């Protein structure tokens, strides 16, 4: 969400990972614009990061994290 300070802190890190790691698919969703998707994934706090492998959720993390912490989720 554009009003979310922690989201704005994490966004550049996520974008950097997306640019550096061409072997993975990275996407961002604005929960204000995609409320149904947020409900579907049980998002209750933002930012929430969800990691998929082979079509299944393998890890979830909420809040602000360093690039190293986010890379460790992968």
Tab-separated table of C-alpha atoms in Angstrom:
chain	number	residue	atom	x	y	z
A	1	UNK	CA	0.000	0.000	0.000
A	2	UNK	CA	1.321	3.424	-0.887
A	3	UNK	CA	0.525	4.785	2.595
A	4	UNK	CA	2.472	1.991	4.353
A	5	UNK	CA	5.865	3.188	5.609
A	6	UNK	CA	7.296	-0.307	6.159
A	7	UNK	CA	6.125	-1.302	2.662
A	8	UNK	CA	8.015	1.643	1.209
A	9	UNK	CA	11.106	0.524	3.139
A	10	UNK	CA	10.947	-3.053	1.841
A	11	UNK	CA	9.957	-2.233	-1.761
A	12	UNK	CA	13.443	-1.156	-2.949
A	13	UNK	CA	14.967	-4.287	-1.440
A	14	UNK	CA	12.412	-6.505	-3.191
A	15	UNK	CA	13.012	-4.651	-6.457
A	16	UNK	CA	16.779	-5.093	-6.088
A	17	UNK	CA	16.394	-8.826	-5.473
A	18	UNK	CA	14.122	-9.071	-8.528
A	19	UNK	CA	16.761	-7.333	-10.663
A	20	UNK	CA	19.634	-9.450	-9.352
A	21	UNK	CA	17.913	-12.845	-9.305
A	22	UNK	CA	16.655	-13.625	-12.779
A	23	UNK	CA	16.188	-17.258	-11.706
A	24	UNK	CA	13.152	-16.367	-9.565
A	25	UNK	CA	9.879	-14.559	-10.218
A	26	UNK	CA	9.187	-11.604	-7.939
A	27	UNK	CA	5.918	-9.723	-7.764
A	28	UNK	CA	4.339	-7.043	-5.601
A	29	UNK	CA	0.669	-6.555	-4.832
A	30	UNK	CA	-1.008	-3.441	-3.444
A	31	UNK	CA	-3.528	-4.752	-0.907
A	32	UNK	CA	-5.660	-1.626	-1.317
A	33	UNK	CA	-6.091	-2.440	-5.000
A	34	UNK	CA	-6.244	-6.239	-4.635
A	35	UNK	CA	-8.350	-6.756	-1.506
A	36	UNK	CA	-9.754	-10.102	-2.622
A	37	UNK	CA	-6.260	-11.472	-3.173
A	38	UNK	CA	-5.170	-10.201	0.238
A	39	UNK	CA	-8.105	-12.018	1.834
A	40	UNK	CA	-7.370	-15.166	-0.170
A	41	UNK	CA	-3.812	-15.225	1.179
A	42	UNK	CA	-4.825	-14.297	4.728
A	43	UNK	CA	-2.835	-11.077	4.769
A	44	UNK	CA	-3.498	-9.402	8.119
A	45	UNK	CA	-0.449	-7.135	8.288
A	46	UNK	CA	1.714	-5.478	5.681
A	47	UNK	CA	4.223	-5.845	4.300
A	48	UNK	CA	3.866	-9.598	4.055
A	49	UNK	CA	6.205	-11.607	1.856
A	50	UNK	CA	5.151	-15.008	0.583
A	51	UNK	CA	7.590	-17.477	-0.950
A	52	UNK	CA	6.355	-20.176	-3.301
A	53	UNK	CA	8.167	-23.238	-4.540
A	54	UNK	CA	6.564	-25.624	-7.005
A	55	UNK	CA	3.237	-23.820	-6.606
A	56	UNK	CA	3.083	-24.126	-2.819
A	57	UNK	CA	3.768	-21.601	-0.077
A	58	UNK	CA	7.028	-22.521	1.632
A	59	UNK	CA	7.605	-19.427	3.787
A	60	UNK	CA	5.902	-16.246	4.919
A	61	UNK	CA	7.331	-13.188	6.642
A	62	UNK	CA	5.740	-9.948	7.777
A	63	UNK	CA	7.355	-6.636	8.544
A	64	UNK	CA	10.592	-4.991	7.496
A	65	UNK	CA	13.535	-7.264	6.711
A	66	UNK	CA	17.041	-6.746	5.406
A	67	UNK	CA	18.066	-7.969	1.975
A	68	UNK	CA	20.008	-10.792	3.615
A	69	UNK	CA	16.952	-11.881	5.605
A	70	UNK	CA	14.778	-11.833	2.497
A	71	UNK	CA	17.329	-13.820	0.509
A	72	UNK	CA	17.398	-16.408	3.308
A	73	UNK	CA	13.650	-16.898	2.791
A	74	UNK	CA	14.371	-17.999	-0.757
